[in-house]
Tab-separated table of C-alpha atoms (C1' of nucleotides) in Angstrom:
chain	number	residue	atom	x	y	z
A	1	UNK	CA	88.623	119.728	91.982
A	2	UNK	CA	85.438	121.473	90.586
A	3	UNK	CA	83.967	119.715	87.402
A	4	UNK	CA	82.851	122.483	84.945
A	5	UNK	CA	80.462	120.295	83.315
A	6	UNK	CA	82.568	118.577	80.799
A	7	UNK	CA	86.126	119.210	81.692
A	8	UNK	CA	87.065	117.711	85.110
A	9	UNK	CA	90.529	119.115	85.648
A	10	UNK	CA	92.712	117.201	88.209
A	11	UNK	CA	91.031	114.259	87.617
A	12	UNK	CA	94.564	112.565	87.783
A	13	UNK	CA	95.072	113.512	91.391
A	14	UNK	CA	91.279	112.710	92.218
A	15	UNK	CA	91.723	109.147	90.665
A	16	UNK	CA	94.659	108.735	92.938
A	17	UNK	CA	93.207	110.147	96.097
A	18	UNK	CA	89.715	108.381	95.478
A	19	UNK	CA	91.520	105.168	94.625
A	20	UNK	CA	93.390	105.121	97.994
A	21	UNK	CA	90.174	105.848	99.747
A	22	UNK	CA	88.172	102.991	98.214
A	23	UNK	CA	91.251	100.713	98.598
A	24	UNK	CA	91.166	101.670	102.311
A	25	UNK	CA	87.630	101.378	102.882
A	26	UNK	CA	86.597	98.496	100.494
A	27	UNK	CA	90.001	96.518	100.422
A	28	UNK	CA	92.099	95.703	97.389
A	29	UNK	CA	89.905	92.802	96.028
A	30	UNK	CA	87.062	95.411	95.602
A	31	UNK	CA	88.823	97.932	93.782
A	32	UNK	CA	88.126	98.269	90.054
A	33	UNK	CA	88.501	100.891	87.397
A	34	UNK	CA	84.952	101.361	86.583
A	35	UNK	CA	83.977	101.688	90.248
A	36	UNK	CA	86.539	104.141	90.647
A	37	UNK	CA	85.522	106.363	87.461
A	38	UNK	CA	81.928	106.155	88.537
A	39	UNK	CA	83.218	107.434	91.979
A	40	UNK	CA	84.756	110.183	90.273
A	41	UNK	CA	81.605	111.024	88.229
A	42	UNK	CA	83.377	110.026	84.964
A	43	UNK	CA	83.105	107.676	82.297
A	44	UNK	CA	84.595	104.211	82.404
A	45	UNK	CA	87.363	105.266	79.889
A	46	UNK	CA	88.288	108.529	81.298
A	47	UNK	CA	90.912	107.400	83.630
A	48	UNK	CA	92.643	105.809	80.679
A	49	UNK	CA	93.536	109.495	79.523
A	50	UNK	CA	95.654	109.848	82.612
A	51	UNK	CA	97.092	106.301	83.346
A	52	UNK	CA	98.045	103.533	80.692
A	53	UNK	CA	96.498	100.807	82.595
A	54	UNK	CA	95.168	99.643	85.874
A	55	UNK	CA	98.888	98.744	87.296
A	56	UNK	CA	99.961	102.310	86.664
A	57	UNK	CA	97.339	103.715	88.530
A	58	UNK	CA	97.967	101.320	91.488
A	59	UNK	CA	101.611	102.348	91.198
A	60	UNK	CA	100.673	105.891	91.485
A	61	UNK	CA	98.708	105.074	94.496
A	62	UNK	CA	101.286	103.218	96.007
A	63	UNK	CA	103.696	105.785	95.794
A	64	UNK	CA	101.530	108.123	97.353
A	65	UNK	CA	100.863	105.657	100.074
A	66	UNK	CA	104.681	104.923	100.370
A	67	UNK	CA	105.232	108.639	100.975
A	68	UNK	CA	102.708	108.847	103.690
A	69	UNK	CA	104.609	105.849	105.206
A	70	UNK	CA	107.708	107.826	104.814
A	71	UNK	CA	106.885	110.678	106.411
A	72	UNK	CA	105.757	108.753	109.479
A	73	UNK	CA	109.230	107.417	109.531
A	74	UNK	CA	111.017	110.520	109.133
A	75	UNK	CA	108.734	111.754	112.400
A	76	UNK	CA	110.015	108.909	114.301
A	77	UNK	CA	113.781	109.898	113.300
A	78	UNK	CA	113.088	113.593	114.370
A	79	UNK	CA	111.314	112.367	117.587
A	80	UNK	CA	114.480	111.304	119.031
A	81	UNK	CA	118.324	112.142	119.246
A	82	UNK	CA	119.884	109.150	120.473
A	83	UNK	CA	120.698	107.031	117.381
A	84	UNK	CA	119.339	103.877	119.292
A	85	UNK	CA	116.056	105.731	120.247
A	86	UNK	CA	115.692	106.900	116.715
A	87	UNK	CA	115.799	103.272	115.518
A	88	UNK	CA	113.604	101.942	118.181
A	89	UNK	CA	110.845	104.606	117.391
A	90	UNK	CA	111.302	104.008	113.797
A	91	UNK	CA	110.403	100.446	114.453
A	92	UNK	CA	107.354	101.304	116.765
A	93	UNK	CA	106.071	103.977	114.017
A	94	UNK	CA	106.683	101.289	111.596
A	95	UNK	CA	104.377	98.838	113.133
A	96	UNK	CA	101.645	101.611	114.460
A	97	UNK	CA	101.514	103.078	110.737
A	98	UNK	CA	100.218	99.746	109.447
A	99	UNK	CA	98.008	98.862	112.085
A	100	UNK	CA	96.410	102.004	111.430
A	101	UNK	CA	96.232	101.633	107.786
A	102	UNK	CA	95.859	97.754	107.448
A	103	UNK	CA	95.226	97.930	103.771
A	104	UNK	CA	98.443	99.770	102.999
A	105	UNK	CA	100.272	96.568	103.932
A	106	UNK	CA	98.725	94.889	100.899
A	107	UNK	CA	99.248	97.851	99.049
A	108	UNK	CA	102.958	98.190	99.334
A	109	UNK	CA	103.897	94.807	99.787
A	110	UNK	CA	101.272	92.455	97.714
A	111	UNK	CA	99.855	94.654	95.078
A	112	UNK	CA	99.763	93.490	91.394
A	113	UNK	CA	103.478	93.579	91.752
A	114	UNK	CA	104.758	92.253	88.796
A	115	UNK	CA	108.547	92.254	89.038
A	116	UNK	CA	109.106	95.567	87.222
A	117	UNK	CA	106.600	97.216	89.962
A	118	UNK	CA	108.289	95.805	92.410
A	119	UNK	CA	111.418	97.183	91.245
A	120	UNK	CA	109.988	100.736	90.845
A	121	UNK	CA	108.582	100.460	94.495
A	122	UNK	CA	111.620	99.293	96.096
A	123	UNK	CA	115.223	98.746	94.507
A	124	UNK	CA	114.812	101.447	92.198
A	125	UNK	CA	114.007	103.628	95.081
A	126	UNK	CA	116.228	102.414	97.474
A	127	UNK	CA	118.496	105.647	96.714
A	128	UNK	CA	115.577	108.124	96.546
A	129	UNK	CA	115.237	110.050	99.548
A	130	UNK	CA	111.800	109.499	99.924
A	131	UNK	CA	112.021	105.563	100.250
A	132	UNK	CA	111.593	103.762	103.636
A	133	UNK	CA	114.879	102.027	102.958
A	134	UNK	CA	116.933	105.136	102.900
A	135	UNK	CA	115.321	106.143	106.143
A	136	UNK	CA	116.189	102.741	107.607
A	137	UNK	CA	119.593	102.788	106.240
A	138	UNK	CA	120.413	106.276	107.572
A	139	UNK	CA	119.395	105.208	110.932
A	140	UNK	CA	121.477	101.983	110.774
A	141	UNK	CA	124.628	104.188	109.800
A	142	UNK	CA	124.098	106.615	112.550
A	143	UNK	CA	123.454	103.565	115.012
A	144	UNK	CA	126.675	102.057	114.026
A	145	UNK	CA	128.602	105.289	114.283
A	146	UNK	CA	127.540	105.656	117.896
A	147	UNK	CA	128.058	102.280	118.903
A	148	UNK	CA	130.764	101.106	116.896
A	149	UNK	CA	131.452	97.829	118.607
A	150	UNK	CA	127.959	96.527	117.957
A	151	UNK	CA	128.236	92.802	117.181
A	152	UNK	CA	125.984	93.073	114.053
A	153	UNK	CA	127.073	94.126	110.644
A	154	UNK	CA	125.274	97.175	109.116
A	155	UNK	CA	123.660	94.489	106.741
A	156	UNK	CA	122.422	92.304	109.652
A	157	UNK	CA	121.152	95.326	111.474
A	158	UNK	CA	119.045	96.342	108.593
A	159	UNK	CA	117.719	92.897	108.054
A	160	UNK	CA	117.254	92.466	111.836
A	161	UNK	CA	115.290	95.670	112.645
A	162	UNK	CA	113.326	95.999	109.291
A	163	UNK	CA	112.268	92.088	109.560
A	164	UNK	CA	111.605	92.339	112.982
A	165	UNK	CA	109.046	95.295	112.619
A	166	UNK	CA	107.623	94.556	109.432
A	167	UNK	CA	106.758	90.800	110.572
A	168	UNK	CA	105.026	92.061	113.634
A	169	UNK	CA	103.087	94.553	111.876
A	170	UNK	CA	101.957	91.668	109.543
A	171	UNK	CA	101.017	89.441	112.457
A	172	UNK	CA	99.184	92.010	114.291
A	173	UNK	CA	97.275	93.300	111.356
A	174	UNK	CA	96.131	90.003	110.191
A	175	UNK	CA	95.028	89.102	113.796
A	176	UNK	CA	97.729	86.122	113.575
A	177	UNK	CA	98.632	86.783	117.128
A	178	UNK	CA	95.898	86.509	120.119
A	179	UNK	CA	94.927	90.018	121.087
A	180	UNK	CA	94.893	91.282	117.728
A	181	UNK	CA	95.481	95.263	117.746
A	182	UNK	CA	95.648	95.176	121.385
A	183	UNK	CA	99.211	93.570	120.966
A	184	UNK	CA	100.615	96.818	119.891
A	185	UNK	CA	101.810	97.582	123.268
A	186	UNK	CA	103.418	94.340	123.718
A	187	UNK	CA	105.285	95.278	120.394
A	188	UNK	CA	106.383	98.602	121.820
A	189	UNK	CA	107.420	97.133	125.235
A	190	UNK	CA	109.451	94.244	123.134
A	191	UNK	CA	111.015	96.921	120.959
A	192	UNK	CA	112.080	99.211	124.003
A	193	UNK	CA	113.631	96.511	126.128
A	194	UNK	CA	117.089	95.654	125.910
A	195	UNK	CA	116.710	92.461	124.039
A	196	UNK	CA	115.912	94.283	121.040
A	197	UNK	CA	119.272	96.466	120.071
B	1	UNK	CA	92.575	60.691	88.419
B	2	UNK	CA	91.215	58.781	85.521
B	3	UNK	CA	88.467	60.565	83.635
B	4	UNK	CA	86.242	57.899	82.380
B	5	UNK	CA	84.623	59.804	79.728
B	6	UNK	CA	81.958	61.691	81.640
B	7	UNK	CA	82.550	61.483	85.295
B	8	UNK	CA	85.996	62.586	86.690
B	9	UNK	CA	85.967	61.319	90.385
B	10	UNK	CA	88.238	63.024	92.556
B	11	UNK	CA	87.818	66.113	90.701
B	12	UNK	CA	87.941	67.778	93.978
B	13	UNK	CA	91.475	66.783	94.917
B	14	UNK	CA	92.527	67.749	91.239
B	15	UNK	CA	91.249	71.244	91.573
B	16	UNK	CA	93.112	71.773	94.811
B	17	UNK	CA	96.499	70.410	93.368
B	18	UNK	CA	96.052	72.032	89.919
B	19	UNK	CA	94.910	75.113	91.789
B	20	UNK	CA	98.025	75.271	93.907
B	21	UNK	CA	99.958	74.590	90.790
B	22	UNK	CA	98.362	77.666	88.894
B	23	UNK	CA	98.893	79.674	91.617
B	24	UNK	CA	102.437	78.784	92.078
B	25	UNK	CA	103.392	79.227	88.632
B	26	UNK	CA	101.257	82.037	87.350
B	27	UNK	CA	100.490	83.853	90.452
B	28	UNK	CA	97.500	84.773	92.427
B	29	UNK	CA	96.323	87.373	90.199
B	30	UNK	CA	96.239	84.837	87.262
B	31	UNK	CA	94.379	82.477	88.795
B	32	UNK	CA	90.801	81.923	87.850
B	33	UNK	CA	88.005	79.502	88.055
B	34	UNK	CA	87.575	79.164	84.279
B	35	UNK	CA	91.261	78.544	83.799
B	36	UNK	CA	91.379	76.117	86.323
B	37	UNK	CA	88.289	74.341	85.254
B	38	UNK	CA	89.884	74.415	81.637
B	39	UNK	CA	92.945	72.999	83.176
B	40	UNK	CA	91.150	69.960	84.881
B	41	UNK	CA	89.373	69.341	81.367
B	42	UNK	CA	86.203	70.178	82.767
B	43	UNK	CA	83.289	72.765	82.115
B	44	UNK	CA	83.577	76.004	83.696
B	45	UNK	CA	80.544	75.198	86.061
B	46	UNK	CA	81.958	71.885	87.525
B	47	UNK	CA	84.135	73.071	90.209
B	48	UNK	CA	80.754	74.504	91.643
B	49	UNK	CA	79.638	70.918	92.572
B	50	UNK	CA	82.583	70.679	94.646
B	51	UNK	CA	83.257	74.145	96.126
B	52	UNK	CA	80.595	76.724	97.038
B	53	UNK	CA	82.432	79.432	95.486
B	54	UNK	CA	86.021	80.744	94.608
B	55	UNK	CA	86.790	81.768	98.343
B	56	UNK	CA	86.033	78.114	99.347
B	57	UNK	CA	88.414	76.763	96.816
B	58	UNK	CA	91.037	79.302	97.493
B	59	UNK	CA	90.528	78.145	101.355
B	60	UNK	CA	90.871	74.603	100.528
B	61	UNK	CA	93.810	75.314	98.498
B	62	UNK	CA	95.199	77.542	101.355
B	63	UNK	CA	94.901	74.786	103.926
B	64	UNK	CA	96.880	72.301	101.986
B	65	UNK	CA	99.764	75.106	101.557
B	66	UNK	CA	99.515	75.580	105.283
B	67	UNK	CA	99.903	71.551	106.022
B	68	UNK	CA	103.062	71.695	103.686
B	69	UNK	CA	104.314	74.637	105.504
B	70	UNK	CA	103.557	72.766	108.887
B	71	UNK	CA	105.316	69.865	107.850
B	72	UNK	CA	108.527	71.847	107.225
B	73	UNK	CA	108.148	73.184	110.664
B	74	UNK	CA	107.745	69.955	112.143
B	75	UNK	CA	110.876	68.826	110.416
B	76	UNK	CA	112.671	71.425	111.820
B	77	UNK	CA	111.488	70.821	115.190
B	78	UNK	CA	112.720	66.841	115.110
B	79	UNK	CA	116.081	68.017	113.498
B	80	UNK	CA	117.367	69.213	116.873
B	81	UNK	CA	117.019	68.339	120.368
B	82	UNK	CA	118.233	71.292	122.014
B	83	UNK	CA	115.022	73.776	122.569
B	84	UNK	CA	117.130	76.767	121.539
B	85	UNK	CA	118.337	75.064	118.355
B	86	UNK	CA	114.958	73.773	117.767
B	87	UNK	CA	113.607	77.290	117.668
B	88	UNK	CA	116.400	78.544	115.715
B	89	UNK	CA	115.825	75.686	113.026
B	90	UNK	CA	112.278	76.348	112.815
B	91	UNK	CA	113.203	80.330	112.220
B	92	UNK	CA	115.408	79.134	109.332
B	93	UNK	CA	113.105	76.514	107.921
B	94	UNK	CA	110.221	79.073	107.948
B	95	UNK	CA	112.210	81.348	105.938
B	96	UNK	CA	113.445	78.986	103.563
B	97	UNK	CA	109.939	77.648	103.022
B	98	UNK	CA	108.949	81.004	101.606
B	99	UNK	CA	111.970	81.543	99.891
B	100	UNK	CA	111.376	78.591	97.969
B	101	UNK	CA	107.694	78.936	97.565
B	102	UNK	CA	107.378	82.587	97.116
B	103	UNK	CA	103.782	82.470	95.944
B	104	UNK	CA	102.599	80.840	99.205
B	105	UNK	CA	103.368	83.904	101.335
B	106	UNK	CA	100.456	85.784	99.529
B	107	UNK	CA	98.218	82.801	99.738
B	108	UNK	CA	98.594	82.141	103.351
B	109	UNK	CA	98.817	85.813	104.481
B	110	UNK	CA	96.973	88.119	101.673
B	111	UNK	CA	94.788	85.915	99.708
B	112	UNK	CA	91.025	87.123	99.546
B	113	UNK	CA	91.039	86.926	102.993
B	114	UNK	CA	87.979	88.354	104.563
B	115	UNK	CA	87.768	88.551	108.023
B	116	UNK	CA	85.926	84.949	108.296
B	117	UNK	CA	88.553	83.493	106.267
B	118	UNK	CA	91.491	84.706	108.270
B	119	UNK	CA	89.908	83.077	111.316
B	120	UNK	CA	89.413	79.844	109.632
B	121	UNK	CA	92.979	80.023	108.617
B	122	UNK	CA	94.287	81.079	111.834
B	123	UNK	CA	92.748	81.752	115.160
B	124	UNK	CA	90.212	78.994	114.835
B	125	UNK	CA	93.377	76.713	113.997
B	126	UNK	CA	95.523	77.939	116.791
B	127	UNK	CA	94.732	75.061	119.004
B	128	UNK	CA	94.779	72.599	115.958
B	129	UNK	CA	97.392	70.163	115.687
B	130	UNK	CA	98.646	71.176	112.015
B	131	UNK	CA	98.832	74.762	112.513
B	132	UNK	CA	101.994	76.656	112.513
B	133	UNK	CA	101.043	78.517	115.466
B	134	UNK	CA	100.789	75.304	117.462
B	135	UNK	CA	104.316	74.185	116.635
B	136	UNK	CA	105.464	77.641	117.314
B	137	UNK	CA	103.915	77.780	120.765
B	138	UNK	CA	105.277	74.379	121.646
B	139	UNK	CA	108.722	75.413	120.899
B	140	UNK	CA	108.567	78.543	122.776
B	141	UNK	CA	107.218	76.493	125.632
B	142	UNK	CA	110.103	74.179	125.739
B	143	UNK	CA	112.417	76.963	125.434
B	144	UNK	CA	111.064	78.625	128.594
B	145	UNK	CA	111.084	75.208	130.253
B	146	UNK	CA	114.633	74.869	129.473
B	147	UNK	CA	115.927	78.398	130.051
B	148	UNK	CA	113.334	79.477	133.115
B	149	UNK	CA	115.174	82.876	133.331
B	150	UNK	CA	115.080	84.130	129.793
B	151	UNK	CA	114.419	87.612	130.051
B	152	UNK	CA	111.184	87.484	127.916
B	153	UNK	CA	107.745	86.188	128.555
B	154	UNK	CA	106.269	83.636	126.241
B	155	UNK	CA	104.229	86.011	124.894
B	156	UNK	CA	107.028	88.223	123.814
B	157	UNK	CA	109.159	85.362	122.636
B	158	UNK	CA	106.269	84.170	120.328
B	159	UNK	CA	106.046	87.501	118.877
B	160	UNK	CA	109.819	88.158	118.590
B	161	UNK	CA	110.417	84.832	116.842
B	162	UNK	CA	107.358	84.584	114.413
B	163	UNK	CA	107.682	88.322	113.673
B	164	UNK	CA	111.237	88.251	112.890
B	165	UNK	CA	111.423	85.386	110.532
B	166	UNK	CA	108.182	86.455	108.578
B	167	UNK	CA	109.446	89.824	108.284
B	168	UNK	CA	112.619	88.487	106.882
B	169	UNK	CA	110.855	85.890	104.768
B	170	UNK	CA	108.897	88.886	103.131
B	171	UNK	CA	111.786	91.271	102.435
B	172	UNK	CA	113.894	88.477	100.995
B	173	UNK	CA	111.002	87.173	98.832
B	174	UNK	CA	109.914	90.579	97.725
B	175	UNK	CA	113.491	91.522	96.770
B	176	UNK	CA	113.239	94.198	99.290
B	177	UNK	CA	116.631	93.641	100.511
B	178	UNK	CA	119.486	93.963	98.296
B	179	UNK	CA	120.697	90.601	97.199
B	180	UNK	CA	117.472	89.164	96.691
B	181	UNK	CA	117.334	85.556	97.635
B	182	UNK	CA	121.311	85.508	98.219
B	183	UNK	CA	120.218	87.067	101.466
B	184	UNK	CA	119.197	83.734	102.631
B	185	UNK	CA	122.520	82.822	104.273
B	186	UNK	CA	122.851	86.143	105.958
B	187	UNK	CA	119.428	85.349	107.584
B	188	UNK	CA	120.681	81.919	108.914
B	189	UNK	CA	123.876	83.418	110.229
B	190	UNK	CA	121.858	86.097	112.029
B	191	UNK	CA	119.498	83.393	113.626
B	192	UNK	CA	122.357	81.196	114.541
B	193	UNK	CA	124.242	84.208	116.216
B	194	UNK	CA	123.802	84.599	119.953
B	195	UNK	CA	121.882	88.006	119.237
B	196	UNK	CA	118.883	86.230	118.041
B	197	UNK	CA	117.928	84.288	121.472
C	1	DA	C1'	92.969	118.091	74.691
C	2	DC	C1'	89.575	115.847	77.147
C	3	DC	C1'	85.758	112.806	77.340
C	4	DT	C1'	82.117	109.144	75.678
C	5	DG	C1'	79.326	104.613	74.121
C	6	DA	C1'	79.876	100.738	72.040
C	7	DA	C1'	82.440	96.644	71.688
C	8	DC	C1'	85.630	92.787	72.965
C	9	DA	C1'	87.457	89.421	75.716
C	10	DC	C1'	87.550	88.016	80.043
C	11	DC	C1'	85.495	86.964	84.963
C	12	DG	C1'	82.419	84.591	89.028
C	13	DT	C1'	77.978	82.667	89.524
C	14	DT	C1'	73.369	80.717	88.473
C	15	DC	C1'	70.015	77.828	86.503
C	16	DA	C1'	67.609	74.703	83.662
C	17	DA	C1'	68.655	70.692	81.010
C	18	DG	C1'	71.443	66.658	79.935
C	19	DT	C1'	74.146	61.516	81.364
D	1	DA	C1'	75.052	62.231	91.468
D	2	DC	C1'	77.877	64.732	88.180
D	3	DC	C1'	78.457	67.538	84.529
D	4	DT	C1'	77.171	70.899	80.673
D	5	DG	C1'	75.595	75.166	77.916
D	6	DA	C1'	73.587	79.269	77.983
D	7	DA	C1'	72.835	83.441	80.519
D	8	DC	C1'	73.726	87.539	83.640
D	9	DA	C1'	76.163	90.988	85.869
D	10	DC	C1'	80.520	92.321	86.232
D	11	DC	C1'	85.603	93.214	84.800
D	12	DG	C1'	89.843	96.010	81.976
D	13	DT	C1'	90.940	98.026	77.704
D	14	DT	C1'	90.546	99.586	72.856
D	15	DC	C1'	88.622	102.475	69.165
D	16	DA	C1'	85.894	105.503	66.698
D	17	DA	C1'	83.367	109.298	67.471
D	18	DG	C1'	81.986	113.419	70.007
D	19	DT	C1'	82.864	118.647	72.580
DNA sequence: ACCTGAACACCGTTCAAGT
DNA sequence: ACCTGAACACCGTTCAAGT
């Protein structure tokens, strides 16, 4: 936090935080190592003491964003007791999160994601506690337990719920749907209706 | 097509086609003006005779990709007569198109998309004939006409159908869902079931 | 340990000059 | 009209050298 002249200490965290800020304010394309270093008041090569390369920095930033996202989903989960209500609320929070943090959509789903990176961000983390997929799976399991004769399998429910809210988030954030962000209430109504689940 | 020594003629189209190829084979991050110029056997500055800057080239490439995509949706539309079947088939083709052309997802939805560009690719084109949104709206209108007492409004149906298939496409293409591309049949089954529509 | 400056290979883009 | 080479300001990354 403090920069006692030469040494910086906690530069690593400042890089992640300021990096996320730049990403959010200026967008993915405008993000550069050199700019970030300058923003931290440090030479262009200093970040390389903490991260092997740009990808690893982005990966670290992505993981921070991911955990913010996950926190939001956990909130949704805790905000309701009925399994169906939980699933619906998670859906709404999912969409709202990305409408409020549009740049995160690109970061979490379309960053410089070589295959190895996607693995780190997704599959490898599917069993980890702080990954959205875990939260979703848990909610779906609860739902199936409460409504054992639901027509869809667990697999189908996962794909359906996740797919629907993800797609809606993208369409709203990208302005693909008329009305832009004002389509959020429409999305909520849809999720709350009996047609969804 | 032929390069009669100095002049190239049709360089513009070659840039678009070879650009799309590079994008598809090497990914969005690896795409560069200089590399593309070299691939076309032309100097680094030649592309600027045909496109103001990189964004305009990408915009042109995007429009080509968009029309391929639209063709696929039109095929779906023609492959069925029942409005419900049309809508379902369009959904399946939507997903399959991006599973087969994974890089198009980034290109159409997350390219260097400044606001103005998104407008060009989307809203401004919503009323144009070759835009996916038009095809979707038409199918939804037909559906509402055939099933006038459907519970959802036209607006809701659009958001629901488009959102669902888009999200599923992203999840499959990104390997977010276990099974990877082998989840495509699962998606098809889901769309064909009575739970969807 | 942690940071720096110079250097290299790459970008996007411009501009005066060539055919 | 259409293309080129040199040039500029930016990248990511490496490496020998500084505190």
